Coordinates of C-alpha atoms in Angstrom, one line a residue:
M40 CA 83.9 -32.0 -166.6
E41 CA 86.3 -34.9 -166.3
Y42 CA 90.1 -34.9 -166.5
R43 CA 91.5 -37.9 -168.1
K44 CA 95.1 -39.3 -168.3
L45 CA 96.5 -38.9 -171.8
G46 CA 98.2 -42.1 -173.0
R47 CA 101.1 -43.1 -170.7
T48 CA 102.0 -39.4 -169.9
D49 CA 101.5 -37.5 -166.7
L50 CA 99.2 -35.1 -168.5
K51 CA 95.5 -35.0 -167.5
V52 CA 93.3 -33.3 -170.1
S53 CA 89.8 -32.1 -169.9
S54 CA 87.1 -34.2 -171.5
I55 CA 86.3 -31.2 -173.6
G56 CA 89.2 -29.5 -175.3
L57 CA 89.4 -26.2 -177.2
G58 CA 90.2 -26.4 -180.9
C59 CA 91.7 -23.1 -181.9
V60 CA 91.4 -23.5 -185.7
T61 CA 89.0 -20.5 -186.0
F62 CA 91.4 -18.0 -184.2
S63 CA 92.6 -15.3 -186.6
R64 CA 90.4 -16.7 -189.3
E65 CA 86.7 -16.6 -188.4
S66 CA 87.4 -15.1 -185.0
D67 CA 89.5 -11.9 -184.5
E68 CA 91.9 -11.6 -181.5
A69 CA 89.4 -10.0 -179.1
T70 CA 86.8 -12.7 -179.8
S71 CA 89.4 -15.4 -179.5
F72 CA 90.6 -14.0 -176.2
A73 CA 87.0 -14.1 -174.9
I74 CA 86.5 -17.7 -176.0
M75 CA 89.8 -18.8 -174.3
D76 CA 88.9 -16.9 -171.1
H77 CA 85.5 -18.5 -171.0
A78 CA 86.9 -22.0 -171.8
V79 CA 89.3 -21.7 -168.8
E80 CA 86.5 -20.5 -166.5
R81 CA 84.5 -23.6 -167.5
G82 CA 87.5 -25.9 -166.7
I83 CA 88.9 -26.6 -170.1
N84 CA 92.7 -27.1 -169.9
L85 CA 93.5 -28.6 -173.3
F86 CA 94.2 -26.0 -176.1
D87 CA 94.9 -27.4 -179.5
T88 CA 96.3 -25.4 -182.4
A89 CA 98.7 -26.0 -185.4
E90 CA 101.2 -24.2 -187.5
A91 CA 98.9 -24.8 -190.5
Y92 CA 95.9 -22.9 -189.0
N93 CA 95.9 -19.7 -190.9
K94 CA 99.6 -20.0 -191.6
G95 CA 100.5 -19.7 -187.9
G96 CA 97.9 -17.1 -187.1
S97 CA 96.1 -19.3 -184.6
E98 CA 99.3 -20.0 -182.7
A99 CA 100.1 -16.3 -182.6
V100 CA 96.7 -15.5 -181.1
V101 CA 97.1 -18.2 -178.5
G102 CA 100.6 -17.0 -177.7
N103 CA 99.4 -13.4 -177.3
W104 CA 96.7 -14.6 -174.9
L105 CA 99.1 -16.7 -172.9
K106 CA 101.4 -13.7 -172.5
A107 CA 98.5 -11.4 -171.6
R108 CA 96.9 -13.7 -169.0
G109 CA 100.1 -15.2 -167.5
N110 CA 98.5 -18.6 -167.0
R111 CA 100.6 -20.9 -169.0
D112 CA 100.8 -23.4 -166.2
K113 CA 97.0 -23.9 -166.3
I114 CA 97.0 -25.0 -170.0
V115 CA 98.0 -28.3 -171.7
L116 CA 99.3 -26.7 -174.8
A117 CA 99.1 -28.8 -178.0
T118 CA 100.1 -27.9 -181.5
K119 CA 101.0 -29.6 -184.8
L120 CA 103.5 -29.6 -187.6
I121 CA 102.8 -30.5 -191.2
P122 CA 105.1 -32.5 -193.6
P123 CA 107.8 -32.6 -194.7
L124 CA 109.1 -34.1 -191.4
T125 CA 112.8 -34.2 -192.2
K126 CA 115.5 -33.9 -189.6
E127 CA 116.2 -30.3 -190.8
R128 CA 112.6 -29.1 -190.8
V129 CA 111.3 -30.6 -187.6
P130 CA 113.4 -28.5 -185.3
E131 CA 112.9 -25.4 -187.4
A132 CA 109.1 -25.8 -187.3
A133 CA 109.2 -26.4 -183.5
E134 CA 111.2 -23.2 -182.9
A135 CA 108.8 -21.2 -185.1
S136 CA 105.8 -22.6 -183.1
L137 CA 107.5 -21.8 -179.8
R138 CA 108.1 -18.2 -180.9
R139 CA 104.5 -17.7 -182.0
L140 CA 103.1 -19.4 -178.8
Q141 CA 105.6 -17.4 -176.7
T142 CA 106.4 -20.3 -174.5
D143 CA 109.5 -22.4 -173.7
V144 CA 107.9 -25.8 -174.1
I145 CA 105.1 -27.5 -176.0
D146 CA 103.2 -30.0 -173.9
L147 CA 102.0 -32.1 -176.9
Y148 CA 103.6 -31.8 -180.3
Q149 CA 101.7 -33.7 -183.0
I150 CA 102.5 -34.8 -186.5
H151 CA 99.6 -33.3 -188.4
A152 CA 99.6 -35.9 -191.2
F153 CA 101.7 -38.9 -192.2
D154 CA 104.7 -38.1 -194.3
K155 CA 105.2 -40.8 -196.9
N156 CA 108.2 -39.1 -198.4
T157 CA 110.4 -39.0 -195.2
P158 CA 111.6 -42.2 -193.4
L159 CA 109.6 -42.6 -190.3
E160 CA 112.7 -43.2 -188.2
E161 CA 114.1 -39.8 -189.3
S162 CA 111.0 -38.0 -188.2
L163 CA 110.8 -39.8 -184.9
E164 CA 114.5 -39.2 -184.1
A165 CA 114.1 -35.5 -184.8
L166 CA 111.0 -35.3 -182.5
N167 CA 112.9 -37.3 -179.9
K168 CA 115.6 -34.8 -179.9
L169 CA 113.1 -32.1 -179.1
V170 CA 111.8 -34.1 -176.1
Q171 CA 115.4 -34.7 -174.9
A172 CA 116.1 -30.9 -175.2
G173 CA 113.0 -30.1 -173.1
K174 CA 111.3 -28.1 -175.8
V175 CA 108.5 -30.7 -176.2
R176 CA 107.1 -32.8 -173.4
Y177 CA 105.3 -35.4 -175.4
I178 CA 104.6 -36.2 -179.0
G179 CA 101.5 -37.4 -180.8
C180 CA 99.9 -37.6 -184.3
S181 CA 96.8 -36.6 -186.2
N182 CA 95.0 -38.2 -189.1
F183 CA 97.1 -41.4 -189.0
A184 CA 95.7 -44.7 -190.1
A185 CA 95.9 -47.5 -187.6
W186 CA 98.8 -49.1 -189.5
Q187 CA 100.7 -45.9 -189.5
L188 CA 100.3 -45.4 -185.8
C189 CA 101.2 -49.1 -185.1
K190 CA 104.4 -48.7 -187.2
A191 CA 105.4 -45.6 -185.4
L192 CA 104.9 -47.2 -182.0
W193 CA 107.0 -50.2 -183.1
K194 CA 109.8 -48.0 -184.5
A195 CA 109.9 -46.0 -181.3
E196 CA 110.1 -49.1 -179.1
V197 CA 112.8 -50.7 -181.3
H198 CA 115.0 -47.6 -181.4
G199 CA 114.3 -46.4 -177.9
L200 CA 112.7 -43.2 -179.0
A201 CA 109.8 -41.1 -177.5
R202 CA 106.6 -42.7 -178.6
L203 CA 103.4 -41.2 -179.9
E204 CA 101.2 -40.8 -176.9
S205 CA 98.1 -39.6 -178.7
I206 CA 96.2 -39.6 -181.9
Q207 CA 93.9 -36.9 -183.2
P208 CA 91.2 -38.2 -185.6
N209 CA 88.0 -37.0 -187.1
Y210 CA 85.2 -38.7 -185.2
N211 CA 81.4 -38.0 -185.0
L212 CA 78.1 -39.7 -185.7
A213 CA 78.6 -39.4 -189.4
I214 CA 82.3 -40.4 -189.7
R215 CA 83.2 -43.4 -187.6
D216 CA 86.0 -45.1 -189.4
I217 CA 88.2 -45.1 -186.3
E218 CA 86.0 -47.6 -184.5
A219 CA 87.3 -50.5 -186.6
E220 CA 91.0 -50.4 -185.9
V221 CA 92.2 -47.1 -184.4
L222 CA 90.2 -47.2 -181.2
P223 CA 91.0 -50.9 -180.4
L224 CA 94.7 -50.2 -181.1
C225 CA 94.8 -47.2 -178.8
A226 CA 93.0 -49.0 -176.0
D227 CA 95.5 -51.9 -176.3
Q228 CA 98.6 -49.6 -176.5
E229 CA 97.4 -47.0 -174.0
V230 CA 97.4 -44.2 -176.6
G231 CA 95.2 -41.1 -175.9
V232 CA 92.5 -40.3 -178.4
I233 CA 91.7 -36.6 -178.9
T234 CA 88.9 -36.3 -181.5
Y235 CA 87.9 -33.3 -183.6
S236 CA 84.8 -32.2 -185.5
P237 CA 82.2 -33.6 -183.1
L238 CA 79.5 -31.9 -185.2
G239 CA 81.1 -32.8 -188.6
A240 CA 82.1 -29.2 -189.3
G241 CA 78.4 -28.3 -189.1
F242 CA 77.1 -31.3 -191.0
L243 CA 75.2 -32.6 -187.9
T244 CA 73.7 -29.3 -186.8
G245 CA 70.6 -29.4 -189.1
K246 CA 71.9 -26.9 -191.7
Y247 CA 72.3 -29.5 -194.4
S248 CA 70.0 -31.8 -196.4
K249 CA 70.0 -34.3 -199.1
S250 CA 70.3 -31.6 -201.7
W251 CA 74.1 -31.8 -201.3
T252 CA 74.4 -28.0 -201.4
A253 CA 76.1 -25.9 -198.8
P254 CA 73.9 -23.0 -197.4
P255 CA 75.5 -19.5 -197.7
G256 CA 77.9 -18.7 -194.9
T257 CA 78.5 -22.3 -193.7
R258 CA 81.9 -23.8 -193.4
F259 CA 81.3 -26.2 -196.3
E260 CA 80.7 -23.1 -198.5
R261 CA 83.9 -21.5 -197.3
I262 CA 85.9 -24.8 -197.4
P263 CA 84.4 -27.0 -200.1
D264 CA 87.0 -29.7 -199.5
H265 CA 84.9 -30.7 -196.4
W266 CA 82.3 -32.1 -198.8
A267 CA 84.7 -34.9 -199.8
I268 CA 84.5 -36.3 -196.3
Y269 CA 80.7 -36.1 -195.8
E270 CA 79.3 -36.4 -199.4
N271 CA 78.4 -40.1 -199.2
A272 CA 75.3 -42.1 -198.6
T273 CA 76.4 -43.5 -195.2
A274 CA 77.1 -40.1 -193.7
M275 CA 73.9 -38.6 -195.1
T276 CA 71.8 -41.5 -193.8
R277 CA 73.2 -41.1 -190.3
M278 CA 72.6 -37.3 -190.5
E279 CA 69.0 -37.8 -191.5
K280 CA 68.5 -40.4 -188.7
L281 CA 69.9 -37.9 -186.2
R282 CA 67.4 -35.3 -187.5
A283 CA 64.5 -37.6 -187.1
K284 CA 65.6 -38.6 -183.6
A285 CA 65.9 -34.9 -182.6
Q286 CA 62.3 -34.3 -183.8
E287 CA 61.1 -37.4 -181.9
T288 CA 62.9 -36.5 -178.6
G289 CA 62.7 -32.8 -178.7
I290 CA 66.5 -32.7 -178.1
S291 CA 68.5 -30.7 -180.7
M292 CA 70.7 -32.4 -183.2
I293 CA 73.7 -30.5 -181.8
Q294 CA 73.1 -31.7 -178.2
L295 CA 72.5 -35.3 -179.3
A296 CA 75.7 -35.4 -181.5
L297 CA 77.9 -33.8 -178.8
A298 CA 76.6 -35.9 -176.0
W299 CA 77.2 -39.1 -178.1
V300 CA 80.8 -38.4 -178.9
I301 CA 81.8 -36.9 -175.6
G302 CA 80.6 -40.1 -173.9
Q303 CA 82.0 -42.6 -176.3
P304 CA 84.3 -45.2 -174.7
G305 CA 87.9 -44.8 -175.6
V306 CA 87.8 -41.1 -176.3
T307 CA 90.1 -39.1 -174.0
S308 CA 89.0 -35.6 -175.1
V309 CA 86.7 -34.0 -177.7
L310 CA 87.9 -30.8 -179.3
I311 CA 85.3 -28.2 -180.0
G312 CA 85.8 -25.4 -182.5
S313 CA 84.2 -22.2 -181.4
R314 CA 83.4 -18.8 -182.9
G315 CA 81.7 -17.7 -179.6
T316 CA 81.4 -18.5 -176.0
D317 CA 77.9 -20.0 -176.5
Q318 CA 79.5 -22.8 -178.5
V319 CA 81.6 -23.7 -175.5
D320 CA 78.6 -23.7 -173.3
Q321 CA 76.6 -26.0 -175.6
A322 CA 79.3 -28.6 -175.3
F323 CA 79.2 -28.4 -171.5
E324 CA 75.4 -28.7 -171.6
A325 CA 75.6 -31.8 -173.7
E326 CA 78.1 -33.4 -171.5
Q327 CA 76.1 -32.6 -168.3
K328 CA 72.8 -33.9 -169.7
G329 CA 74.5 -36.9 -171.3
L330 CA 72.8 -39.4 -173.5
A331 CA 70.2 -42.0 -172.4
P332 CA 71.7 -45.6 -172.7
E333 CA 69.0 -46.7 -175.1
L334 CA 69.8 -43.8 -177.4
R335 CA 73.6 -44.5 -177.3
T336 CA 72.9 -48.1 -178.2
E337 CA 70.6 -47.0 -181.1
F338 CA 73.1 -44.5 -182.4
N339 CA 76.0 -47.0 -182.2
S340 CA 74.0 -49.4 -184.4
W341 CA 73.7 -46.8 -187.2

């Protein structure tokens, strides 16, 4: 386990972070508590949730756990707010998240998606006020295009506002759009990169095939919108190449996919979603075993 500096902040986050999207949805509170306990035992300090996750249910579970365990100081607590990002709604959303999380401060408060209907300056000024008030330590974004992040960094610099210190994009062997512009921009501007969906919401686990159908009980069956991301020839080809490489090496698709993304240059932390402690352990196993240089070179060429 490594601890890496996030952007230009004083935060150091674990190379594997805990994504809390399943809490209160697939995972009940007792199971969620067990997952968080195990994550901390293994050294994970980054917990990432959002107001949108089960309509605040995930934040509430994390807040209950923080209160029960009394270890807020051990956690880098990250959450997100969805548009609209008006000057009226931003502070209201933050207060609601603080209540659910049962904390006085959010370490990393992230814009969940770009708001094309609200002036960017208005959103950044509202977030800056939260930082000045001590309710938020740092701000970041999720699902931004490179130009949107670049524009936000420029606006913050020009107006003397708190800047976006991190971005949270989808990144895995099947979906690699960020390599073209986002990763180079973040490296140049010292912006942290917290990636999610290292297994493509299950797409890279071996459950799926060229039939384009979701097996019963899988996430794609429960959330069909995920197909819009992965239902393309490039993603399917990469998935099938991974399947073939797993058969050739005797290493599971899961371990190969996790080891690849955790070790990719420019990635600060990889969020893992978990419905059990075993899924936390498999990420650590992948990080520990790593990926042979020749395999990484081959995977990067896909």
